[in-house]
């Protein structure tokens, strides 16, 4: 028959998914009908007969009209429909969302109860893939369910008594043992719980296109693997598995280490590595505001999007990454910042509450970066907050090869790198270079190569064939290493060279013995199974050459990090400032695998004065602690100290802190003096012989430094008076005592 489309006459019928017909239009035994529209599409509906419906009309709900694309008063062809026995459904999958999305609703829906209610509400009900149904489980908020998937059992297999595979169908009818699954539609805020929760729309957390080499990170494979294991492994698994384990996701990572090692680059790439929302990158100082309460509000705004999505999607929310660069600017230890505003403290409190407060967010990952881990509030570093703490240290040789390959890859592609450039050789030469310094080295080599093709006369001209000629060669890299780029954590070559300006004069067995002892101590410091700390004190009279010998030992150690801690750099420093400076030298040394610290003139560092006497106890205690402190595991530290006041250090109980104490003597015999004169070119052989005869049997006692200064003075004297004036000066300075006046 042909009937017209009308509205559903009663609200109660809207919730039972039935089409209303007049009681006289259909026989009482008709339960389901087949509807054919103008487009010759066929739909199957369940029927109810009522006096409230006008004759010649069928009453459809809004969802039914939407699904079958029907308009009011449209003429449709209708016929009774009967299901076959094998149309009974074994399983139904429904995709649900709120019918009214404007009003927020956070209650959980138990799918186990919903499945039973659905079968009770729609017994023997006709369902078609794509059909829309209004469904209100247990008097909760009204849901719109869309039929996503239907399966019927293999009846032939059941008759044979074997297990058959269900087959997918386009339509069928429910029965008492039909299994009903519920899934959330994409972007839905419905919170489903229970075992009849179907597969959820869920993104893979790791981006499939992600690749280490493409993102330009080298030498950090071990760190990336550790971060992945701790922070992302739990996010790869479906939420159901995580729920069963009772596992909580890691919410915070702290990356710390020297400047230029790739912390910011790494944090940025973690955002690219994950299929997450666009990371929010915040510099610590940006958070602070001059208005009361505004800094805390800035923190809350950072987390607002994550909070909103957590309410809607629950455990299926996307991951929100918040990156704090220079996090030490806002998360200093509470109570450590002066002033009475307490702004820093409340900002730390607000951040702690958002990461791991009473209302926890499970869809956030906070990444903090700092060069000063020691300044951060301890509460932020406990598990549940920034619990994964990863030191991004200076790259090893293998890491340097990776970094140099990344920064020269484009030059290789376009054949702008000369054949004589050996990346492995450069990696060996660049000990203690950070990633940023290696990039700077490549840039410096490129500028050196480009400079060869620029003619700078009255105007700057570029060689017209520069495109073809331009090649970055090994010599360009070596020039950049020598003149342009020096590592922040490298050897203090200039300072060492300053101490060794005159070289080392081996005037006797005492000096060669000290150098041999120094070599043995270097080997001890390098031993893998040793403690990792060797400290040596060079003590002797003033001007005996202690600093030069210590600098020589530091140089021949060939340790990549050599730092000099000298009183010259701390003139005018307060005691606290001096302690902080010394502490920084030691902290920097712990970052290199092999480090050497030269602490020169230790009594000057301690502000010691013999009149009084007085000294800085604060600096003394700091040095005592640092001299005994073992470096971190796998790191080796050689400490070389010099002093002219052995007895003073003994009184201060400092000598016990050293592994070895080496005595540097003054010249004490005439042959020692002659050995130094022979090494210098200030005197002829005849003049040296004259001096030898005159000082035979005399008592010599002079420091090498003072003697070298006298030799420099002797160079300026004319040859006739040189020997006498030199000996006279030597005697006046107390370096020579012959019992008679030797120059007569």
Coordinates of N, CA and C in Angstrom, one line a residue, residues 73-225:
X73 N 4.7 14.2 4.8 CA 3.7 14.1 3.7 C 4.3 13.4 2.5
X74 N 5.5 12.9 2.5 CA 6.1 12.2 1.4 C 5.3 10.9 1.3
X75 N 5.1 10.5 0.0 CA 4.4 9.2 -0.3 C 5.4 8.1 -0.3
X76 N 5.1 7.0 0.4 CA 6.1 5.9 0.5 C 5.3 4.6 0.2
X77 N 6.0 3.6 -0.3 CA 5.4 2.3 -0.5 C 5.7 1.4 0.7
X78 N 4.7 0.8 1.3 CA 4.9 0.0 2.5 C 4.3 -1.4 2.3
X79 N 5.1 -2.4 2.8 CA 4.6 -3.8 2.8 C 5.0 -4.5 4.1
X80 N 4.2 -5.5 4.6 CA 4.6 -6.3 5.7 C 5.9 -7.0 5.4
X81 N 6.7 -7.2 6.5 CA 8.0 -7.9 6.3 C 8.2 -9.0 7.3
X82 N 8.7 -10.2 6.9 CA 8.9 -11.3 7.8 C 10.4 -11.7 7.7
X83 N 11.0 -11.8 8.9 CA 12.4 -12.3 8.9 C 12.5 -13.8 8.8
X84 N 13.6 -14.2 8.2 CA 13.9 -15.6 8.1 C 14.6 -16.1 9.4
X85 N 14.7 -17.4 9.6 CA 15.2 -17.9 10.8 C 16.7 -17.5 11.0
X86 N 17.4 -17.5 9.8 CA 18.9 -17.2 9.9 C 19.2 -15.7 10.0
X87 N 18.2 -14.9 10.2 CA 18.4 -13.4 10.3 C 18.6 -13.0 11.8
X88 N 18.6 -14.0 12.7 CA 18.7 -13.7 14.1 C 20.2 -13.2 14.4
X89 N 20.4 -12.2 15.2 CA 21.7 -11.6 15.3 C 22.4 -12.2 16.5
X90 N 23.7 -12.5 16.3 CA 24.6 -13.0 17.4 C 25.2 -11.8 18.1
X91 N 25.6 -10.8 17.4 CA 26.2 -9.6 18.0 C 25.8 -8.3 17.3
X92 N 25.7 -7.2 18.1 CA 25.3 -5.9 17.6 C 26.4 -4.9 18.1
X93 N 26.9 -4.1 17.3 CA 27.9 -3.0 17.8 C 27.2 -1.7 17.5
X94 N 27.1 -0.9 18.6 CA 26.4 0.4 18.5 C 27.4 1.5 18.8
X95 N 27.4 2.5 18.0 CA 28.2 3.7 18.3 C 27.4 4.8 18.9
X96 N 27.8 5.2 20.1 CA 26.9 6.1 20.9 C 27.5 7.4 21.1
X97 N 26.6 8.4 21.3 CA 27.0 9.8 21.6 C 25.8 10.4 22.3
X98 N 26.0 11.6 22.9 CA 24.8 12.2 23.5 C 23.9 12.8 22.5
X99 N 22.6 12.7 22.7 CA 21.7 13.3 21.7 C 21.7 14.8 21.8
X100 N 21.8 15.3 23.1 CA 22.0 16.7 23.3 C 23.4 17.0 23.8
X101 N 24.3 17.5 22.9 CA 25.7 17.7 23.3 C 26.0 19.0 24.0
X102 N 25.0 19.9 24.1 CA 25.3 21.2 24.7 C 25.5 21.1 26.2
X103 N 24.7 20.3 26.8 CA 24.7 20.2 28.3 C 25.8 19.1 28.7
X104 N 26.8 19.5 29.5 CA 27.9 18.6 29.9 C 27.3 17.5 30.8
X105 N 27.9 16.3 30.7 CA 27.4 15.2 31.6 C 28.6 14.3 31.8
X106 N 29.0 14.1 33.1 CA 30.3 13.4 33.4 C 30.0 12.0 34.0
X107 N 28.8 11.6 34.1 CA 28.5 10.3 34.7 C 29.0 9.1 33.9
X108 N 29.4 8.0 34.5 CA 29.9 6.9 33.8 C 28.7 6.0 33.3
X109 N 28.8 5.4 32.2 CA 27.8 4.5 31.6 C 28.4 3.1 31.7
X110 N 27.7 2.2 32.4 CA 28.1 0.8 32.6 C 27.6 0.0 31.4
X111 N 28.4 -0.5 30.5 CA 28.0 -1.2 29.3 C 27.4 -2.5 29.6
X112 N 27.8 -3.1 30.7 CA 27.2 -4.4 31.1 C 25.7 -4.3 31.3
X113 N 25.3 -3.3 32.1 CA 23.9 -3.0 32.4 C 23.2 -2.5 31.1
X114 N 23.9 -1.7 30.3 CA 23.3 -1.1 29.1 C 22.9 -2.2 28.1
X115 N 23.8 -3.2 28.0 CA 23.5 -4.3 27.0 C 22.2 -5.0 27.4
X116 N 22.0 -5.3 28.7 CA 20.8 -6.0 29.1 C 19.6 -5.1 28.9
X117 N 19.7 -3.8 29.2 CA 18.6 -2.9 29.0 C 18.2 -2.8 27.6
X118 N 19.2 -2.7 26.7 CA 18.9 -2.6 25.3 C 18.1 -3.8 24.8
X119 N 18.4 -5.0 25.2 CA 17.7 -6.2 24.8 C 16.3 -6.2 25.4
X120 N 16.2 -5.7 26.6 CA 14.8 -5.6 27.2 C 14.0 -4.6 26.5
X121 N 14.6 -3.5 26.1 CA 13.8 -2.4 25.5 C 13.5 -2.7 24.0
X122 N 14.4 -3.5 23.4 CA 14.2 -3.8 21.9 C 14.2 -5.3 21.7
X123 N 13.3 -6.1 22.3 CA 13.3 -7.5 22.0 C 12.8 -7.9 20.6
X124 N 13.5 -8.8 20.0 CA 13.1 -9.2 18.6 C 13.0 -8.1 17.7
X125 N 13.9 -7.1 17.8 CA 13.8 -5.8 17.1 C 14.6 -5.9 15.8
X126 N 14.0 -5.3 14.8 CA 14.7 -5.2 13.5 C 15.8 -4.1 13.5
X127 N 17.0 -4.5 13.2 CA 18.1 -3.5 13.1 C 18.8 -3.5 11.8
X128 N 19.2 -2.4 11.3 CA 19.9 -2.3 10.0 C 21.2 -1.4 10.2
X129 N 22.3 -1.8 9.5 CA 23.5 -1.0 9.6 C 23.3 0.4 9.2
X130 N 23.7 1.4 10.1 CA 23.5 2.8 9.8 C 22.3 3.4 10.5
X131 N 21.4 2.5 11.0 CA 20.1 3.0 11.6 C 20.4 3.8 12.9
X132 N 19.6 4.8 13.1 CA 19.8 5.7 14.3 C 18.7 5.4 15.3
X133 N 19.0 5.2 16.5 CA 18.1 4.9 17.6 C 18.3 5.8 18.8
X134 N 17.2 6.3 19.4 CA 17.2 7.0 20.6 C 17.2 5.9 21.8
X135 N 18.2 6.1 22.7 CA 18.3 5.0 23.7 C 18.6 5.7 25.1
X136 N 17.8 5.5 26.1 CA 18.0 6.1 27.4 C 18.2 5.0 28.4
X137 N 19.5 4.7 28.7 CA 19.8 3.6 29.7 C 19.6 4.0 31.1
X138 N 18.8 3.3 31.9 CA 18.7 3.5 33.4 C 18.5 4.9 33.8
X139 N 17.5 5.6 33.0 CA 17.1 7.0 33.3 C 18.3 8.0 33.3
X140 N 19.3 7.6 32.6 CA 20.4 8.6 32.4 C 20.2 9.5 31.2
X141 N 21.2 10.3 30.9 CA 21.1 11.2 29.8 C 20.8 10.5 28.5
X142 N 19.9 11.0 27.6 CA 19.5 10.3 26.4 C 20.7 10.2 25.4
X143 N 20.8 9.0 24.9 CA 21.9 8.7 23.9 C 21.4 8.5 22.5
X144 N 22.2 8.8 21.5 CA 21.9 8.5 20.1 C 22.8 7.3 19.8
X145 N 22.2 6.2 19.4 CA 23.0 5.0 19.0 C 22.9 4.8 17.5
X146 N 24.0 4.6 16.9 CA 24.0 4.3 15.4 C 24.5 2.8 15.3
X147 N 23.7 2.0 14.5 CA 24.1 0.6 14.3 C 25.3 0.6 13.4
X148 N 26.5 0.1 14.0 CA 27.7 0.1 13.2 C 28.0 -1.2 12.6
X149 N 27.7 -2.3 13.3 CA 28.1 -3.6 12.9 C 27.1 -4.7 13.3
X150 N 26.7 -5.6 12.4 CA 25.8 -6.7 12.8 C 26.4 -8.0 12.3
X151 N 26.2 -9.1 13.2 CA 26.7 -10.4 12.9 C 25.7 -11.4 13.2
X152 N 25.6 -12.4 12.3 CA 24.6 -13.6 12.5 C 25.5 -14.9 12.6
X153 N 25.0 -15.8 13.4 CA 25.7 -17.1 13.6 C 25.7 -17.9 12.3
X154 N 26.7 -18.8 12.2 CA 26.7 -19.8 11.1 C 25.8 -21.0 11.5
X155 N 24.5 -21.0 11.0 CA 23.6 -22.1 11.5 C 24.0 -23.5 11.0
X156 N 24.6 -23.5 9.8 CA 25.0 -24.8 9.3 C 26.1 -25.5 10.2
X157 N 27.0 -24.6 10.6 CA 28.0 -25.2 11.5 C 27.4 -25.6 12.8
X158 N 26.5 -24.8 13.3 CA 25.8 -25.2 14.6 C 25.1 -26.5 14.5
X159 N 24.4 -26.8 13.3 CA 23.7 -28.0 13.1 C 24.7 -29.2 13.1
X160 N 25.9 -29.0 12.6 CA 26.9 -30.1 12.5 C 27.6 -30.2 13.8
X161 N 27.4 -29.3 14.8 CA 28.0 -29.4 16.1 C 29.4 -28.9 16.1
X162 N 29.8 -28.0 15.1 CA 31.2 -27.5 15.1 C 31.0 -25.9 15.3
X163 N 32.2 -25.4 15.7 CA 32.2 -23.9 15.9 C 32.3 -23.2 14.5
X164 N 31.4 -22.4 14.2 CA 31.4 -21.6 13.0 C 31.8 -20.2 13.2
X165 N 32.2 -19.5 12.1 CA 32.6 -18.1 12.2 C 31.4 -17.3 11.9
X166 N 31.0 -16.3 12.8 CA 29.9 -15.5 12.4 C 30.1 -14.7 11.2
X167 N 29.0 -14.4 10.5 CA 29.2 -13.5 9.2 C 28.5 -12.2 9.4
X168 N 29.1 -11.2 8.8 CA 28.5 -9.8 8.9 C 27.3 -9.7 7.9
X169 N 26.3 -9.0 8.4 CA 25.1 -8.8 7.6 C 24.7 -7.4 7.6
X170 N 23.7 -7.0 6.7 CA 23.3 -5.6 6.7 C 22.1 -5.4 7.6
X171 N 21.3 -6.5 7.8 CA 20.1 -6.3 8.8 C 19.9 -7.6 9.4
X172 N 19.1 -7.6 10.5 CA 18.7 -8.8 11.3 C 17.8 -8.4 12.4
X173 N 17.5 -9.3 13.3 CA 16.7 -9.0 14.5 C 17.4 -9.5 15.8
X174 N 17.1 -8.8 16.9 CA 17.7 -9.2 18.1 C 17.0 -10.4 18.8
X175 N 17.7 -11.1 19.6 CA 17.1 -12.2 20.4 C 17.7 -12.1 21.8
X176 N 17.2 -12.9 22.7 CA 17.6 -12.8 24.1 C 19.1 -13.0 24.4
X177 N 19.8 -13.8 23.5 CA 21.2 -14.0 23.8 C 22.1 -13.2 22.8
X178 N 21.6 -12.2 22.1 CA 22.4 -11.3 21.3 C 23.4 -10.5 22.1
X179 N 24.6 -10.5 21.7 CA 25.6 -9.7 22.5 C 25.7 -8.3 21.9
X180 N 25.5 -7.3 22.8 CA 25.5 -5.9 22.4 C 26.8 -5.2 22.9
X181 N 27.5 -4.7 21.9 CA 28.7 -3.9 22.3 C 28.4 -2.4 22.1
X182 N 29.1 -1.6 22.9 CA 28.9 -0.1 22.7 C 30.3 0.5 22.5
X183 N 30.3 1.4 21.5 CA 31.6 2.2 21.2 C 31.2 3.6 21.3
X184 N 32.2 4.4 21.6 CA 32.0 5.9 21.6 C 32.2 6.4 20.1
X185 N 31.4 7.3 19.7 CA 31.6 7.9 18.4 C 32.8 8.8 18.5
X186 N 33.5 9.1 17.4 CA 34.7 10.0 17.5 C 34.4 11.4 18.0
X187 N 35.2 11.8 19.0 CA 35.0 13.1 19.6 C 33.9 13.1 20.7
X188 N 33.3 12.0 20.9 CA 32.2 12.0 21.9 C 32.8 12.0 23.3
X189 N 32.0 12.6 24.3 CA 32.4 12.8 25.7 C 31.8 11.7 26.5
X190 N 31.1 10.7 25.9 CA 30.4 9.6 26.7 C 31.5 8.8 27.4
X191 N 31.3 8.6 28.7 CA 32.3 7.8 29.5 C 31.8 6.4 29.7
X192 N 32.3 5.5 28.9 CA 31.8 4.1 28.9 C 32.7 3.2 29.8
X193 N 32.1 2.3 30.6 CA 32.9 1.4 31.4 C 32.3 0.0 31.2
X194 N 33.1 -1.0 31.6 CA 32.6 -2.4 31.6 C 33.1 -3.2 30.4
X195 N 32.8 -4.5 30.5 CA 33.3 -5.5 29.5 C 32.7 -5.4 28.1
X196 N 31.5 -4.8 28.0 CA 30.8 -4.7 26.7 C 31.1 -3.4 26.0
X197 N 32.3 -2.8 26.5 CA 32.7 -1.6 25.8 C 33.5 -2.1 24.6
X198 N 33.1 -1.7 23.4 CA 33.8 -2.1 22.2 C 35.1 -1.4 22.0
X199 N 35.7 -1.6 20.8 CA 36.9 -0.9 20.5 C 36.7 0.6 20.4
X200 N 37.6 1.3 21.0 CA 37.5 2.8 21.0 C 38.3 3.4 19.9
X201 N 37.9 4.6 19.5 CA 38.6 5.3 18.5 C 39.9 5.8 19.2
X202 N 41.0 5.3 18.8 CA 42.2 5.6 19.5 C 43.4 5.8 18.6
X203 N 44.1 6.9 18.7 CA 45.3 7.1 17.9 C 46.5 6.3 18.4
X204 N 47.3 5.9 17.5 CA 48.6 5.3 18.0 C 49.4 6.5 18.5
X205 N 50.1 6.3 19.7 CA 50.8 7.4 20.3 C 52.1 7.7 19.6
X206 N 52.8 6.7 19.0 CA 54.0 7.0 18.3 C 53.7 7.3 16.8
X207 N 54.3 8.4 16.3 CA 54.0 8.8 14.9 C 54.8 7.8 14.0
X208 N 54.1 7.2 13.0 CA 54.8 6.2 12.2 C 55.8 6.8 11.3
X209 N 55.8 8.1 11.0 CA 56.8 8.7 10.1 C 58.1 9.1 10.8
X210 N 58.1 8.9 12.1 CA 59.2 9.4 12.9 C 60.5 8.7 12.7
X211 N 61.6 9.5 12.6 CA 62.9 8.9 12.3 C 64.0 9.8 13.0
X212 N 64.9 9.2 13.7 CA 66.0 9.9 14.4 C 66.8 10.8 13.5
X213 N 67.3 10.2 12.4 CA 68.2 11.0 11.5 C 67.5 12.2 10.9
X214 N 66.2 12.1 10.5 CA 65.5 13.2 9.9 C 65.3 14.4 10.8
X215 N 65.1 14.1 12.1 CA 64.9 15.2 13.0 C 66.1 15.9 13.5
X216 N 67.3 15.4 13.1 CA 68.5 16.1 13.4 C 69.0 16.0 14.8
X217 N 68.8 14.8 15.4 CA 69.3 14.6 16.8 C 70.4 13.5 16.7
X218 N 71.6 13.7 17.2 CA 72.6 12.7 17.2 C 73.2 12.5 18.6
X219 N 73.7 11.3 18.9 CA 74.3 11.1 20.1 C 73.4 10.9 21.3
X220 N 72.1 10.9 21.1 CA 71.2 10.8 22.3 C 70.3 9.6 22.2
X221 N 70.8 8.5 21.5 CA 70.0 7.3 21.3 C 69.7 6.7 22.7
X222 N 70.7 6.6 23.6 CA 70.5 5.9 24.9 C 69.5 6.7 25.7
X223 N 69.6 8.0 25.7 CA 68.7 8.9 26.5 C 67.3 8.7 25.9
X224 N 67.1 8.7 24.6 CA 65.8 8.6 24.0 C 65.2 7.2 24.4
X225 N 66.0 6.2 24.3 CA 65.5 4.9 24.7 C 65.0 4.8 26.2

